[in-house]
Short mmCIF file of C-alpha atoms in Angstrom, two decimals:
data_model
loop_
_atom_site.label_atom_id
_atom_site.label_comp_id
_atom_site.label_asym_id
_atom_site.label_seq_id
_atom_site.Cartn_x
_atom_site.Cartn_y
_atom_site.Cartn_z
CA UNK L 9 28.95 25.23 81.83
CA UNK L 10 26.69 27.71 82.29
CA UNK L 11 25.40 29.92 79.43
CA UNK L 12 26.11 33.94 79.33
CA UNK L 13 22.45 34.52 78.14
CA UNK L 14 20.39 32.41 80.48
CA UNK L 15 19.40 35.44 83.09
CA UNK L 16 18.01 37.32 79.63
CA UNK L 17 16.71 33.95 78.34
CA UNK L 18 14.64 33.38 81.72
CA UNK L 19 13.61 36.86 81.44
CA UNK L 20 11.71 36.49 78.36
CA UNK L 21 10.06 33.38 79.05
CA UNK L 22 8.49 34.77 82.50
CA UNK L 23 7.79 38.15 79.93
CA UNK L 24 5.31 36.26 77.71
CA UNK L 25 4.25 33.04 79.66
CA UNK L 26 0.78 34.50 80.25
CA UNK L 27 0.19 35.81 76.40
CA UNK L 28 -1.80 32.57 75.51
CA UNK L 29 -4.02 32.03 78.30
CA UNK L 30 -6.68 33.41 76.69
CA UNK L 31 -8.55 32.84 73.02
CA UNK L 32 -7.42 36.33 70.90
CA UNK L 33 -5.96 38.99 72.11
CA UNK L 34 -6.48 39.51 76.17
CA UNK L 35 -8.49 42.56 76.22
CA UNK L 36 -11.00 41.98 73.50
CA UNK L 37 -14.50 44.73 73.94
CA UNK L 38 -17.34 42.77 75.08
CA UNK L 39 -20.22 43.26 72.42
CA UNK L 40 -23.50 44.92 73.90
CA UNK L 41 -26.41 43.22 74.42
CA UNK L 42 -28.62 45.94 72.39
CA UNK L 43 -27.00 44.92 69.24
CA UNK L 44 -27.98 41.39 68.86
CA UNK L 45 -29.51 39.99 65.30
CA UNK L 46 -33.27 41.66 64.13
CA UNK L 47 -35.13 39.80 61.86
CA UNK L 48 -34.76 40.51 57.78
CA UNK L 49 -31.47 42.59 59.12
CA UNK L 50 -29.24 40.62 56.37
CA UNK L 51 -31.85 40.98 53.35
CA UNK L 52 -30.75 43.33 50.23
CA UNK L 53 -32.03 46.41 51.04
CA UNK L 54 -33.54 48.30 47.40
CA UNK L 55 -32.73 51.62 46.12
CA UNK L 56 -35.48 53.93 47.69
CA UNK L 57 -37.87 54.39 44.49
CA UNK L 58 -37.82 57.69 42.47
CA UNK L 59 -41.03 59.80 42.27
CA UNK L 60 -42.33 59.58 38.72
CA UNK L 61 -41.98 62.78 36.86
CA UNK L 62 -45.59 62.19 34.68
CA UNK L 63 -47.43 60.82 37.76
CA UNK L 64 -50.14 63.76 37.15
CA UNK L 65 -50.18 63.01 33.25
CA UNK L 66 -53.61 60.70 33.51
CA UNK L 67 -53.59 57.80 30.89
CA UNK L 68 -55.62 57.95 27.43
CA UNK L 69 -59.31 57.14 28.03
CA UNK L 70 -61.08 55.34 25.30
CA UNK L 71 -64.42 56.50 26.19
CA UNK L 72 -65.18 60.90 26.44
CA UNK L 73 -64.73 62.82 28.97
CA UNK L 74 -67.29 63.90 30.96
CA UNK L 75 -66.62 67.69 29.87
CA UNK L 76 -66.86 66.75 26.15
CA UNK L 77 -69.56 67.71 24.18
CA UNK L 78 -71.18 65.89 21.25
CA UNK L 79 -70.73 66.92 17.64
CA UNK L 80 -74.80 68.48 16.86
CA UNK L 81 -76.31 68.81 13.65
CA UNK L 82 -75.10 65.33 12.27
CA UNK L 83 -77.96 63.23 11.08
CA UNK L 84 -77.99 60.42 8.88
CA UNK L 85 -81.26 58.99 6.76
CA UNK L 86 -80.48 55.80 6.64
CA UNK L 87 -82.82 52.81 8.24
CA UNK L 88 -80.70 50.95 10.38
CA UNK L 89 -83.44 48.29 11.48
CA UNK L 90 -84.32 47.20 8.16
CA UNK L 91 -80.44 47.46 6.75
CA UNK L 92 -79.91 44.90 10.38
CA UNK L 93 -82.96 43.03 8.91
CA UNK L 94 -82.21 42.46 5.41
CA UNK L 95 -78.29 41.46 6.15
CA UNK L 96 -79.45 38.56 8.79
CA UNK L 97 -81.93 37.42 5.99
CA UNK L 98 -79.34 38.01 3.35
CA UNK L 99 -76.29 36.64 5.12
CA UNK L 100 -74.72 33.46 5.22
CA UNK L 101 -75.30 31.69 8.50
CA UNK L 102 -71.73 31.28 10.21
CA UNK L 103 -70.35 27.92 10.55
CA UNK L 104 -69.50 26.28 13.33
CA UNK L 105 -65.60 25.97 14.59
CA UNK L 106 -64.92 22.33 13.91
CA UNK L 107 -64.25 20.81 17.04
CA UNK L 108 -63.63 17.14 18.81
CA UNK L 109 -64.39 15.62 21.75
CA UNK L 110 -61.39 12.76 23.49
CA UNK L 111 -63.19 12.16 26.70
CA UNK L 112 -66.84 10.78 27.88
CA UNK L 113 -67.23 13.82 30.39
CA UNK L 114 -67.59 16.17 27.18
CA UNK L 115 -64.28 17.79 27.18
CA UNK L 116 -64.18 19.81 23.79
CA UNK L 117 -60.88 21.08 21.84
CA UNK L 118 -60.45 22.62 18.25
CA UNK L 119 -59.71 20.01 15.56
CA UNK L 120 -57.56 21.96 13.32
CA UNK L 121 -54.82 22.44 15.72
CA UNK L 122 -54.88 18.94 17.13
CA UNK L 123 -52.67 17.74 14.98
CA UNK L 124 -56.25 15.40 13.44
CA UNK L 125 -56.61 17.25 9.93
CA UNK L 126 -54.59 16.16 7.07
CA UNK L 127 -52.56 19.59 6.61
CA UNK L 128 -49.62 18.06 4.79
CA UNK L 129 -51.56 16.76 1.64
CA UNK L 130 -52.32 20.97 0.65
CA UNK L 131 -48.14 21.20 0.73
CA UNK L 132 -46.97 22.09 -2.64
CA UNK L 133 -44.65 19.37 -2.43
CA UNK L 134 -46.64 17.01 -0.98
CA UNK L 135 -46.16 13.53 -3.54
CA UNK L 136 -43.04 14.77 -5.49
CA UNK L 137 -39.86 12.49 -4.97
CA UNK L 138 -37.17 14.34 -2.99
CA UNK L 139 -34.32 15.73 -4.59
CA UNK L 140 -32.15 13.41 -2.21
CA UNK L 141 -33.72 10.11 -3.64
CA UNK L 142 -33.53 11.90 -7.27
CA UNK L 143 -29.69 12.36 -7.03
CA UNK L 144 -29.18 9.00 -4.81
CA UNK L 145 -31.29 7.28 -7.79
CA UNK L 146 -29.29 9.21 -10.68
CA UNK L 147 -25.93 7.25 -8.79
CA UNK L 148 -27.53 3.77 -8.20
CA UNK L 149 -28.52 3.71 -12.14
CA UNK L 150 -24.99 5.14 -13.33
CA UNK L 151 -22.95 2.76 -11.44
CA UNK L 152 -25.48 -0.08 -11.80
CA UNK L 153 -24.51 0.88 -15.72
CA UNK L 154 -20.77 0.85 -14.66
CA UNK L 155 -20.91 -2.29 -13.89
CA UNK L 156 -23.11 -3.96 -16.73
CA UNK L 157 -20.06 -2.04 -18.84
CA UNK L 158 -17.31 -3.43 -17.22
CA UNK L 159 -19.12 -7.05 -16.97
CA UNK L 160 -19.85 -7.03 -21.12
CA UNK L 161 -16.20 -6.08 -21.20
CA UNK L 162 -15.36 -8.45 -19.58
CA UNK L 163 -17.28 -10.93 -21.37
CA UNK L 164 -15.78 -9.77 -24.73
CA UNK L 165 -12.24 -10.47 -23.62
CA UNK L 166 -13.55 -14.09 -23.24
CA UNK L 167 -15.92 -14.28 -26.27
CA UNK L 168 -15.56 -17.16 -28.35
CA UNK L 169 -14.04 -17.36 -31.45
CA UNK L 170 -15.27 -18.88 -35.19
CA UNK L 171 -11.92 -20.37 -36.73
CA UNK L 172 -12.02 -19.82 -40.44
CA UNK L 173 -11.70 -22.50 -42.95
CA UNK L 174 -8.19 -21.44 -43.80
CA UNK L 175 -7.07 -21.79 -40.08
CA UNK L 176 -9.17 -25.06 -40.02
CA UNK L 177 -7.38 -26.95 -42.70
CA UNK L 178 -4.22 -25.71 -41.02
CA UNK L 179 -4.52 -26.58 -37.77
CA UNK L 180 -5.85 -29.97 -38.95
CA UNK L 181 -2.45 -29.83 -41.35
CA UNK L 182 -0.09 -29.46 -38.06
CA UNK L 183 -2.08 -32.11 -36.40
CA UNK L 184 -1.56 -34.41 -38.86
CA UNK L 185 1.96 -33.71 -39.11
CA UNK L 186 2.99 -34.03 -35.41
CA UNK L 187 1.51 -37.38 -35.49
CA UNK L 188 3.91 -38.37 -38.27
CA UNK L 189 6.46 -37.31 -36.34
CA UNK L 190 5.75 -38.96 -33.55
CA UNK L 191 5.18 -42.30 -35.88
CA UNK L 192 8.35 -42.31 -37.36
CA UNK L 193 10.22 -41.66 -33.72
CA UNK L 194 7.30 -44.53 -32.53
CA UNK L 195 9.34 -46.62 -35.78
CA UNK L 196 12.58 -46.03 -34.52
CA UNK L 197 12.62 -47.55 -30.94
CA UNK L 198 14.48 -50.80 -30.10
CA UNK L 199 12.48 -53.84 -30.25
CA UNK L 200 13.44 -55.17 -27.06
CA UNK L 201 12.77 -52.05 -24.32
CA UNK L 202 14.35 -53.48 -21.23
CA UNK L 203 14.95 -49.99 -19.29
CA UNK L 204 12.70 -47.94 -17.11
CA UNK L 205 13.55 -45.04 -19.45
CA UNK L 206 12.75 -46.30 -22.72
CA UNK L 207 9.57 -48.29 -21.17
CA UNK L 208 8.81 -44.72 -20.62
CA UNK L 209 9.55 -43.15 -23.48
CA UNK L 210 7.36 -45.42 -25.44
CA UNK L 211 4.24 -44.83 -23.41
CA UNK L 212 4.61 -41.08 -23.47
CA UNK L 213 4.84 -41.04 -27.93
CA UNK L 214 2.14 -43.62 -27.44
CA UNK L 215 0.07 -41.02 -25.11
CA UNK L 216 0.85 -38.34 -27.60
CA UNK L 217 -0.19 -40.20 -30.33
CA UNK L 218 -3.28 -41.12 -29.38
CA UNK L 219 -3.98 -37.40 -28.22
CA UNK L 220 -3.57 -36.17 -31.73
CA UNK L 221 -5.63 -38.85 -33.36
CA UNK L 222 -8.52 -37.44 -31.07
CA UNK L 223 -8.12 -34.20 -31.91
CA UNK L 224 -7.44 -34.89 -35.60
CA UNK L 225 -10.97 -36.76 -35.40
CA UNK L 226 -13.06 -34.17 -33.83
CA UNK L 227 -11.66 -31.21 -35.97
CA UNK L 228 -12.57 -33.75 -39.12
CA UNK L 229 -15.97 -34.60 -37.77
CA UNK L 230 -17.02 -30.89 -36.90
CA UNK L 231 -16.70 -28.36 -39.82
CA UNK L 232 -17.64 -25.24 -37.56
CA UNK L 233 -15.13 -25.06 -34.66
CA UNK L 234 -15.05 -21.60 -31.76
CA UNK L 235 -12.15 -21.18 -29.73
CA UNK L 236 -12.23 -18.94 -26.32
CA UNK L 237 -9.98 -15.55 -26.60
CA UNK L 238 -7.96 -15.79 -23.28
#
């Protein structure tokens, strides 16, 4: 089998077989050797500068001119050697700039800017208590307060009580007759006991019993008697 395109296919290939011999295109233009790189060619070139409009405008002198005249006809009577005199006698001699010296070669700097004097005491506020502490102070003392409330409270809910004579003698009363009671059921057991249960029953009224006697005697023996409020 032979294809119908191969001749044109052949074609081609022989057409462009020589396109990549080269690097780029095959007829570049050869750079000339007068333009090669000068030195400072790639610096920022500035804007050419613009010829001052007041360049013949001379500045203010502080001293006259040499064309100015002096003001005649001006003269003063007063004595200016013995006014100079009498103001260095009169005058207070200047006093030195305080100074300080931090090295052995002589080396001399101003104390007042050294950080040396004391500045901070001449501050209005210097000694008064912040207003930070004040308030933080204020808080510590109210809730210290808080607490002291809530602790005395506390301590009142649990306060002891002073029974009065009335409830005395009646509590005493209901002592006294619970321990009847548990006589007379004491009275009424079996003489023989010869079950676990009734063995038992016997030493709990006896346990009872001698509970209330106890109590019967202290509340007898102590006339002033304080109970806790639970």
């Amino acid at each position: 089998y032979l294809s119908t395109f191969r001749p044109l296919v052949k074609h081609e290939v022989d057409k462009n077989k020589a396109q990549w011999k080269t690097m780029g295109p095959a007829k570049v233009e050869v750079p000339s050797p007068k333009n090669f790189l000068r030195k400072h060619s790639k610096e920022p070139k500035l804007p050419a500068r613009k010829k001052e409009q007041d360049s013949k405008k001379l500045p203010a002198l502080s001293v006259p001119r040499r064309t100015d005249h002096p003001v005649m006809g001006i003269q003063s009577k007063k004595n200016f050697i013995n006014t100079n005199a009498v103001a260095a006698v009169t005058g207070l001699p200047k006093k030195p700039q305080p100074i300080y010296v931090d090295r052995r070669h002589g080396d001399k700097y101003l104390l007042e800017p050294s950080g040396l004097v004391p500045k901070y005491i001449k501050k209005k506020d210097y000694g008064v208590t912040p207003k930070y502490i004040t308030r933080r102070n204020e808080e510590m003392k109210r809730a210290q307060k808080e607490y002291e409330d809530n602790i005395l409270e506390h301590l009142k809910k649990r306060a002891m009580k002073r029974l009065s004579d009335e409830e005395r003698i009646s509590l005493l009363q209901g002592l006294k007759k619970n321990w009847e009671e548990a006589y007379h059921e004491f009275q009424c057991l079996p003489v023989e006991i010869d079950t676990i249960s009734k063995k038992m029953h016997k030493e709990k009224l006896e346990s009872q019993m001698k509970q209330l006697e106890h109590d019967i005697e202290v509340i007898e023996k102590h006339k002033v008697i304080y109970i806790a409020n639970e």
